[in-house]
Coordinates of C-alpha atoms in Angstrom, one line a residue:
M1181 CA 0.0 0.0 0.0
Q1182 CA 1.5 3.3 -1.2
K1183 CA -1.5 5.6 -0.6
S1184 CA -4.2 5.7 2.0
N1185 CA -6.9 5.6 -0.7
E1186 CA -5.7 2.1 -1.6
L1187 CA -7.4 0.6 1.6
A1188 CA -10.4 -0.6 -0.3
E1189 CA -8.2 -2.3 -2.9
T1190 CA -6.2 -3.9 -0.2
A1191 CA -9.4 -5.1 1.5
A1192 CA -10.5 -6.7 -1.8
V1193 CA -7.2 -8.6 -2.0
V1194 CA -7.8 -9.9 1.5
F1195 CA -11.4 -10.9 0.7
R1196 CA -10.3 -12.8 -2.4
Q1197 CA -7.9 -14.8 -0.3
L1198 CA -10.7 -15.7 2.0
I1199 CA -12.8 -16.8 -0.9
N1200 CA -9.9 -18.8 -2.3
L1201 CA -9.9 -20.6 1.0
G1202 CA -13.4 -21.9 0.5
I1203 CA -15.4 -19.2 2.2
A1204 CA -18.5 -18.2 0.2
P1205 CA -20.1 -15.0 1.7
N1206 CA -22.6 -12.6 0.1
R1207 CA -20.4 -9.7 1.0
L1208 CA -17.1 -9.0 2.8
Y1209 CA -16.5 -5.6 4.5
I1210 CA -14.1 -3.6 6.7
G1211 CA -15.3 -1.3 9.4
V1212 CA -13.1 1.4 11.0
I1213 CA -14.3 3.0 14.3
R1214 CA -13.8 6.7 13.8
D1215 CA -14.3 8.3 17.2
D1216 CA -16.8 8.8 19.9
S1217 CA -19.4 10.1 17.5
G1218 CA -20.6 6.6 16.7
D1219 CA -19.6 6.8 13.1
I1220 CA -18.1 3.7 11.4
A1221 CA -16.2 4.0 8.1
L1222 CA -17.1 1.0 5.9
W1223 CA -15.4 -0.5 2.8
A1224 CA -17.4 -3.3 1.3
T1225 CA -17.3 -5.6 -1.8
D1226 CA -20.3 -6.1 -4.1
E1227 CA -22.1 -9.4 -3.7
D1228 CA -19.8 -10.9 -6.3
G1229 CA -16.7 -10.0 -4.2
S1230 CA -15.5 -7.1 -6.4
K1231 CA -14.0 -3.9 -5.0
V1232 CA -16.2 -1.0 -3.9
N1233 CA -14.4 2.3 -4.2
T1234 CA -17.0 4.3 -2.3
Q1235 CA -16.6 4.6 1.4
F1236 CA -19.8 4.3 3.3
T1237 CA -20.4 5.7 6.8
G1238 CA -22.6 3.9 9.2
N1239 CA -23.8 5.1 12.6
I1240 CA -24.4 3.0 15.7
R1241 CA -27.4 5.2 16.7
K1242 CA -29.3 4.6 13.4
N1243 CA -29.3 0.8 13.3
I1244 CA -29.3 -2.0 15.9
T1245 CA -27.1 -4.3 13.9
I1246 CA -24.4 -1.6 13.5
Q1247 CA -24.7 -1.0 17.2
K1248 CA -24.0 -4.7 17.9
M1249 CA -20.9 -4.6 15.8
Y1250 CA -19.7 -1.6 17.7
D1251 CA -20.5 -3.1 21.1
G1252 CA -18.4 -6.1 20.3
W1253 CA -15.4 -3.9 19.6
M1254 CA -16.0 -1.9 22.7
E1255 CA -16.1 -5.1 24.8
Q1256 CA -12.8 -6.1 23.2
K1257 CA -14.2 -9.4 21.9
K1258 CA -12.2 -11.4 19.4
S1259 CA -15.3 -12.1 17.2
I1260 CA -19.1 -12.2 17.3
T1261 CA -21.9 -13.7 15.2
I1262 CA -25.1 -11.7 14.5
D1263 CA -27.9 -13.9 13.2
M1264 CA -30.5 -11.6 11.7
Q1265 CA -34.1 -12.5 10.7
G1266 CA -37.4 -10.8 10.6
K1267 CA -37.6 -7.1 11.6
E1268 CA -33.9 -6.8 12.4
L1269 CA -33.0 -8.1 9.0
T1270 CA -35.5 -5.8 7.3
D1271 CA -34.3 -2.8 9.2
Y1272 CA -30.7 -3.6 8.4
F1273 CA -31.3 -4.0 4.7
H1274 CA -33.3 -0.8 4.6
Y1275 CA -30.6 1.1 6.4
L1276 CA -27.9 -0.2 4.0
S1277 CA -29.8 0.2 0.8
E1278 CA -31.8 3.4 1.5
D1279 CA -29.6 5.4 3.9
L1280 CA -26.1 4.3 2.9
K1281 CA -26.9 3.5 -0.7
V1282 CA -25.0 0.2 -0.6
P1283 CA -25.7 -1.7 -3.9
F1284 CA -27.7 -5.0 -3.7
K1285 CA -28.6 -7.5 -6.3
L1286 CA -30.0 -10.7 -4.6
G1287 CA -29.3 -10.1 -1.0
L1288 CA -32.5 -8.1 -0.3
S1289 CA -34.6 -11.2 -0.9
Q1290 CA -32.9 -13.2 1.8
K1291 CA -34.9 -14.2 4.9
R1292 CA -31.9 -14.8 7.0
R1293 CA -28.5 -13.2 7.1
V1294 CA -25.6 -14.1 9.4
Q1295 CA -22.9 -11.6 10.1
N1296 CA -19.5 -13.0 11.3
I1297 CA -17.4 -10.2 12.8
A1298 CA -13.7 -10.4 13.7
Y1299 CA -12.1 -7.5 15.4
F1300 CA -8.7 -5.7 15.1
A1301 CA -7.4 -2.7 17.1
K1302 CA -9.4 0.0 15.2
G1303 CA -12.3 -1.8 13.8
F1304 CA -13.4 -5.1 12.3
I1305 CA -13.6 -7.4 9.3
G1306 CA -17.0 -8.8 8.6
M1307 CA -18.6 -11.3 6.3
A1308 CA -22.3 -11.7 5.5
S1309 CA -23.8 -15.0 4.4
P1310 CA -27.3 -16.6 4.3
D1311 CA -26.3 -19.4 6.6
P1312 CA -24.1 -19.8 9.7
Q1313 CA -20.4 -20.4 9.0
P1314 CA -18.3 -23.3 10.5
E1315 CA -15.9 -22.6 13.3
E1316 CA -13.0 -22.9 10.8
T1317 CA -14.3 -20.0 8.8
V1318 CA -14.6 -17.9 12.0
F1319 CA -11.1 -18.9 12.9
L1320 CA -9.8 -17.8 9.5
L1321 CA -11.6 -14.5 9.8
E1322 CA -10.0 -13.9 13.2
R1323 CA -6.6 -14.7 11.7
F1324 CA -7.1 -12.3 8.8
A1325 CA -8.3 -9.6 11.2
A1326 CA -5.0 -10.0 13.1
V1327 CA -3.1 -9.7 9.9
F1328 CA -5.2 -6.8 8.7
N1329 CA -4.4 -5.0 11.9
L1330 CA -0.9 -4.4 10.4
T1331 CA -2.5 -3.4 7.1
Y1332 CA -4.6 -0.8 8.9
T1333 CA -1.7 0.5 10.9
R1334 CA 0.1 1.0 7.6
F1335 CA -3.1 2.7 6.2
N1336 CA -3.3 5.0 9.3
D1337 CA 0.4 5.9 9.1
L1338 CA -0.1 6.8 5.4
Q1339 CA -3.1 8.9 6.3
I1340 CA -1.0 10.8 8.8
A1341 CA 2.0 11.1 6.4
E1342 CA -0.3 12.3 3.6
H1343 CA -1.9 14.8 6.0
H1344 CA 1.5 16.0 7.0
A1345 CA 2.6 16.2 3.4
E1346 CA -0.5 18.2 2.5
Q1347 CA 0.0 20.5 5.5
V1348 CA 3.7 21.0 4.5
E1349 CA 2.6 21.7 0.9
L1350 CA 0.0 24.2 2.2
D1351 CA 2.6 25.7 4.5
L1352 CA 5.0 26.0 1.6
I1353 CA 2.3 27.7 -0.5
K1354 CA 1.6 30.1 2.4
L1355 CA 5.3 30.7 2.9
K1356 CA 5.7 31.5 -0.8
E1357 CA 2.7 33.8 -0.6
E1358 CA 4.0 35.4 2.5
K1359 CA 7.4 35.8 0.9
K1360 CA 5.8 37.5 -2.1
R1361 CA 3.8 39.8 0.1
T1362 CA 6.9 40.5 2.2
E1363 CA 8.9 41.3 -1.0
D1364 CA 6.2 43.5 -2.3
A1365 CA 5.9 45.3 1.0
L1366 CA 9.7 45.7 1.1
N1367 CA 9.7 47.1 -2.4
E1368 CA 6.9 49.5 -1.5
L1369 CA 8.7 50.5 1.7
R1370 CA 11.9 51.2 -0.3
A1371 CA 10.0 53.2 -2.8
M1372 CA 8.2 55.2 -0.1
Q1373 CA 11.5 55.6 1.8
K1374 CA 13.0 57.3 -1.2
Q1375 CA 10.2 59.8 -1.1
L1376 CA 9.8 60.2 2.6
I1377 CA 13.4 60.8 3.7
Q1378 CA 16.3 62.8 2.5
S1379 CA 18.8 61.0 4.7
E1380 CA 18.5 59.2 8.1
K1381 CA 14.9 58.8 9.2
M1382 CA 14.0 60.0 12.6
A1383 CA 10.8 58.0 12.9
S1384 CA 9.5 54.8 11.4
L1385 CA 7.6 54.8 8.2
G1386 CA 4.5 53.3 9.9
E1387 CA 4.3 56.2 12.3
L1388 CA 4.7 58.7 9.5
T1389 CA 1.9 57.3 7.3
A1390 CA -0.4 56.8 10.2
G1391 CA 0.2 60.4 11.2
I1392 CA -0.7 61.6 7.8
A1393 CA -4.0 59.7 7.8
H1394 CA -4.9 61.0 11.3
E1395 CA -3.9 64.6 10.5
I1396 CA -5.8 64.8 7.2
Q1397 CA -8.9 63.1 8.6
N1398 CA -9.6 65.8 11.2
P1399 CA -10.1 68.7 8.7
L1400 CA -11.9 66.4 6.3
N1401 CA -14.4 65.5 9.0
F1402 CA -14.9 69.2 9.6
V1403 CA -15.5 69.8 5.9
N1404 CA -18.0 66.9 5.7
N1405 CA -19.9 68.0 8.8
F1406 CA -20.2 71.6 7.9
S1407 CA -21.2 70.7 4.3
E1408 CA -24.0 68.5 5.6
V1409 CA -25.2 71.2 8.0
S1410 CA -25.0 73.8 5.3
K1411 CA -27.2 71.7 3.0
E1412 CA -29.8 71.4 5.7
L1413 CA -29.7 75.1 6.3
L1414 CA -30.1 75.8 2.6
D1415 CA -33.2 73.6 2.6
E1416 CA -34.5 75.4 5.6
M1417 CA -33.8 78.8 3.9
K1418 CA -35.8 77.7 0.8
T1419 CA -38.7 76.9 3.1
E1420 CA -38.5 80.3 4.8
L1421 CA -38.3 82.1 1.5
D1422 CA -41.3 80.2 0.2
N1423 CA -43.2 81.3 3.4
G1424 CA -42.1 84.9 2.8
N1425 CA -39.9 85.1 5.9
A1426 CA -37.0 87.1 4.4
D1427 CA -35.5 88.1 7.7
D1428 CA -35.2 84.5 8.9
A1429 CA -33.8 83.5 5.5
K1430 CA -31.1 86.1 5.8
E1431 CA -30.1 84.8 9.3
I1432 CA -29.9 81.3 7.8
A1433 CA -27.8 82.7 4.9
N1434 CA -25.4 84.2 7.4
D1435 CA -25.1 80.8 9.1
V1436 CA -24.3 79.2 5.8
I1437 CA -21.7 81.9 5.0
Q1438 CA -20.0 81.2 8.4
N1439 CA -20.1 77.4 7.6
L1440 CA -18.5 78.1 4.2
E1441 CA -15.8 80.1 5.8
K1442 CA -15.1 77.1 8.2
I1443 CA -15.1 74.7 5.2
N1444 CA -12.6 77.0 3.5
H1445 CA -10.4 77.1 6.6
H1446 CA -10.3 73.4 7.1
G1447 CA -9.9 72.8 3.4
K1448 CA -6.8 75.0 3.5
R1449 CA -5.7 73.1 6.6
A1450 CA -5.8 69.8 4.6
D1451 CA -4.1 71.5 1.7
A1452 CA -1.3 72.6 4.0
I1453 CA -0.9 69.2 5.4
V1454 CA -0.6 67.7 1.9
K1455 CA 1.9 70.3 0.8
G1456 CA 3.9 69.8 4.0
M1457 CA 3.9 66.1 3.4
L1458 CA 5.1 66.5 -0.2
Q1459 CA 7.8 68.8 1.0
H1460 CA 8.9 66.3 3.6
S1461 CA 8.9 63.4 1.2
R1462 CA 10.6 65.1 -1.7
V1463 CA 14.0 63.7 -2.4
S1464 CA 16.4 66.6 -3.0
T1465 CA 18.3 66.5 -6.3
G1466 CA 20.2 69.7 -5.4
V1467 CA 23.9 69.9 -5.5
K1468 CA 26.1 71.2 -2.7
E1469 CA 27.7 74.5 -3.5
P1470 CA 29.8 77.1 -1.7
T1471 CA 27.3 79.4 0.1
D1472 CA 27.4 82.5 2.1
I1473 CA 25.7 81.3 5.3
N1474 CA 25.4 84.9 6.7
A1475 CA 23.5 86.1 3.7
L1476 CA 21.4 83.0 3.6
A1477 CA 20.5 83.3 7.2
D1478 CA 19.6 87.0 6.9
E1479 CA 17.6 86.5 3.7
Y1480 CA 15.3 83.8 5.2
L1481 CA 15.0 85.8 8.5
R1482 CA 13.4 88.7 6.6
L1483 CA 11.3 86.4 4.4
S1484 CA 9.8 84.7 7.5
Y1485 CA 9.2 87.9 9.4
H1486 CA 7.4 89.7 6.5
G1487 CA 5.5 86.5 5.7
L1488 CA 4.0 86.5 9.2
R1489 CA 3.5 90.3 9.1
A1490 CA 1.4 89.8 6.0
K1491 CA -0.9 87.6 7.9
D1492 CA -1.0 89.7 11.1
K1493 CA -0.4 93.4 10.6
S1494 CA -0.5 94.0 14.4
F1495 CA 2.5 91.7 14.9
N1496 CA 6.0 93.2 15.5
S1497 CA 9.2 91.7 16.7
E1498 CA 12.8 92.8 17.1
M1499 CA 15.4 90.9 15.1
Q1500 CA 19.0 90.8 16.3
T1501 CA 21.7 89.3 14.3
D1502 CA 25.3 88.5 15.1
F1503 CA 27.0 87.1 12.1
D1504 CA 30.6 85.9 12.1
E1505 CA 32.2 88.1 9.4
T1506 CA 35.3 85.9 9.2
L1507 CA 33.1 83.0 8.1
E1508 CA 33.9 81.8 4.6
K1509 CA 31.5 80.1 2.3
V1510 CA 30.2 76.7 3.4
N1511 CA 29.6 73.8 1.1
I1512 CA 25.8 73.1 1.4
I1513 CA 22.6 72.8 -0.6
P1514 CA 21.3 76.4 -0.1
Q1515 CA 17.7 75.7 -0.9
D1516 CA 17.6 72.9 1.7
I1517 CA 19.4 74.8 4.5
G1518 CA 17.2 77.8 3.7
R1519 CA 14.2 75.6 4.3
V1520 CA 15.6 74.6 7.7
L1521 CA 16.1 78.2 8.6
L1522 CA 12.6 79.2 7.4
N1523 CA 11.1 76.5 9.7
L1524 CA 13.1 77.6 12.7
Y1525 CA 12.3 81.3 12.0
N1526 CA 8.6 80.6 11.6
N1527 CA 8.5 78.7 14.9
A1528 CA 10.4 81.5 16.6
F1529 CA 8.2 84.3 15.4
Y1530 CA 5.1 82.2 16.2
A1531 CA 6.3 81.7 19.8
V1532 CA 7.0 85.4 20.4
Q1533 CA 3.7 86.3 18.8
Q1534 CA 1.8 84.0 21.1
K1535 CA 3.6 85.3 24.2
Q1536 CA 2.9 88.9 23.0
K1537 CA -0.8 88.1 22.9
E1538 CA -0.8 86.6 26.3
A1539 CA 1.1 89.6 27.7
A1540 CA -1.5 92.0 26.2
E1541 CA -4.4 89.9 27.7
Q1542 CA -2.7 89.8 31.1
R1543 CA -1.7 93.5 31.0
L1544 CA 1.7 92.8 32.6
A1545 CA 3.5 95.6 34.3
T1546 CA 6.7 94.8 32.6
R1547 CA 6.5 95.4 28.9
Y1548 CA 7.3 92.4 26.8
V1549 CA 9.4 92.8 23.7
P1550 CA 9.2 90.0 21.2
T1551 CA 12.8 89.2 20.0
V1552 CA 14.4 86.7 17.7
W1553 CA 18.2 86.3 17.7
V1554 CA 20.2 84.8 14.9
S1555 CA 23.9 84.2 15.0
T1556 CA 26.7 82.4 13.1
K1557 CA 30.1 81.4 14.4
K1558 CA 32.9 79.3 13.1
I1559 CA 34.5 76.9 15.6
S1560 CA 37.4 74.8 14.2
D1561 CA 36.0 73.0 11.1
K1562 CA 32.4 73.6 12.1
V1563 CA 30.0 76.4 11.7
L1564 CA 27.3 77.0 14.3
L1565 CA 23.9 78.5 13.3
T1566 CA 21.8 79.6 16.3
V1567 CA 18.2 80.7 16.3
K1568 CA 16.8 81.9 19.6
D1569 CA 13.5 83.4 20.7
N1570 CA 12.2 84.8 24.0
G1571 CA 8.8 83.1 23.7
N1572 CA 7.3 80.7 26.2
G1573 CA 9.8 77.9 25.6
I1574 CA 9.0 74.2 25.2
P1575 CA 7.8 72.0 28.1
Q1576 CA 10.5 69.6 29.2
K1577 CA 8.2 66.6 29.0
V1578 CA 7.9 67.0 25.2
V1579 CA 11.3 68.3 24.3
D1580 CA 12.4 64.8 23.2
K1581 CA 9.5 64.5 20.8
I1582 CA 9.8 67.8 18.8
F1583 CA 11.8 66.2 15.9
Q1584 CA 9.2 63.5 15.5
P1585 CA 7.0 63.7 12.3
F1586 CA 3.6 65.3 13.0
F1587 CA 4.4 66.2 16.6
T1588 CA 3.5 69.9 17.3
T1589 CA 3.0 72.0 20.4
K1590 CA 0.7 74.3 18.4
P1591 CA -3.0 74.2 18.8
T1592 CA -5.0 72.0 16.3
G1593 CA -5.1 73.6 12.9
E1594 CA -2.0 75.8 13.4
G1595 CA 0.8 73.3 12.8
T1596 CA 1.4 70.1 10.8
G1597 CA 4.3 68.9 12.9
L1598 CA 6.5 68.3 9.8
G1599 CA 8.8 71.4 9.9
L1600 CA 11.3 70.3 12.6
S1601 CA 11.2 66.7 11.3
L1602 CA 12.1 67.9 7.8
S1603 CA 14.8 70.2 9.3
Y1604 CA 16.3 67.3 11.2
D1605 CA 16.6 65.2 8.1
I1606 CA 18.2 68.0 6.1
V1607 CA 20.8 68.8 8.7
K1608 CA 21.6 65.1 9.1
A1609 CA 21.9 64.7 5.4
H1610 CA 24.6 67.5 5.4
G1611 CA 26.6 65.6 8.0
G1612 CA 25.5 68.0 10.8
E1613 CA 23.5 68.1 14.0
I1614 CA 20.6 70.1 15.3
K1615 CA 20.0 70.5 19.0
V1616 CA 17.5 72.4 21.2
N1617 CA 17.9 74.3 24.5
T1618 CA 14.9 75.7 26.2
I1619 CA 13.5 76.9 29.5
E1620 CA 9.8 76.9 29.8
G1621 CA 8.4 80.4 30.1
E1622 CA 11.7 82.0 29.0
F1623 CA 13.3 81.0 25.7
T1624 CA 13.9 78.4 23.0
E1625 CA 17.2 78.1 21.2
F1626 CA 18.1 75.8 18.2
V1627 CA 21.7 75.2 17.4
I1628 CA 22.7 73.8 14.0
Q1629 CA 26.2 72.5 13.6
L1630 CA 27.5 72.0 10.0
P1631 CA 30.9 71.0 8.7
V1632 CA 32.5 73.9 6.9
S1633 CA 33.5 71.6 3.9
A1634 CA 31.4 68.5 3.2

């Protein structure tokens, strides 16, 4: 036996040997006790002794004769004889032919049927005949059951081996699928990595993409909510106009206008996040070139200040610069370092603007003067760029998080949290470092250290 599905064929070989020894049954069969469910797997010959490929399943709870076969196995008997006549025989034939669809030719016309059953470890071998069999036949059946016990052990081992082989094959398929998914994911990660970083990443790609989804979802929710409310208000306004209530309609129109302003605000918020993300993920193709750091720092300082002034005409701040005039040109990508400076300047001016507003609200006795300091200094083969403000500083509990993508100390809607993360990446890509010093309530100072020649 090479495969477990050859059990029926093997059984037929055993049955032919019995017939050759002079036994003349109507049918020979093998029963294998499956489990505690009462099911018995049956392989049987036709009435002419030929092989039956179909496996039948009998159940001890559905027929008394099948129950008797099972009871003998449970009682660990070597063999039993079941002499069936009358109702028991009729019920047995009906169960086999109607429920189990066992093929019959002449057997159903019998008035008597004797079942001789010989047991092995996991089931039994049976023979059905119209008359009782001599003791020699029962003895032969018992001997064949003992031999068949080895056959069934082989059958069971093959089943286990085939199951393991199938499981290994399935596992191999899963491993191949998992390998393919892993390779695809790795390729996607590599592609995204090229877009999301300029040099060393400060945070994992998973945190970054999750942050994007979370950040964009908030303004989109506002847009959706205000859009739905505005639609309801417009329907209400139509009703008021139809009823001739012009004043009420105007009030509703004002509410709609306010909602549209909010939609516009949050739409711009989402737009800013997307633009910030694109800026953060864009791989620089710039080339390093000798650059006047002093001029670059001063240029972006003015750009940042006037940009904020354009949004808030009431804002004013002092700007104090201390540039090292002995500093020679530094080999950098000017657009990228300019972007870093712009981020630091914007944060500095925002910090002093907020503190100025708080001072005005609290009417402090001491006049607060918003100030941003910028300095450059060459130390050995390094150049230091320092940006300091006298705003409210950064709480110590969050200082370690400020370079993480999407982390911001600004209120919702006023910061994407990408500026410092992008700045960190750019500085690291230049072979430099960026550090922060701060005292809550007093100041914040960012120090960029770059190699003079890189």
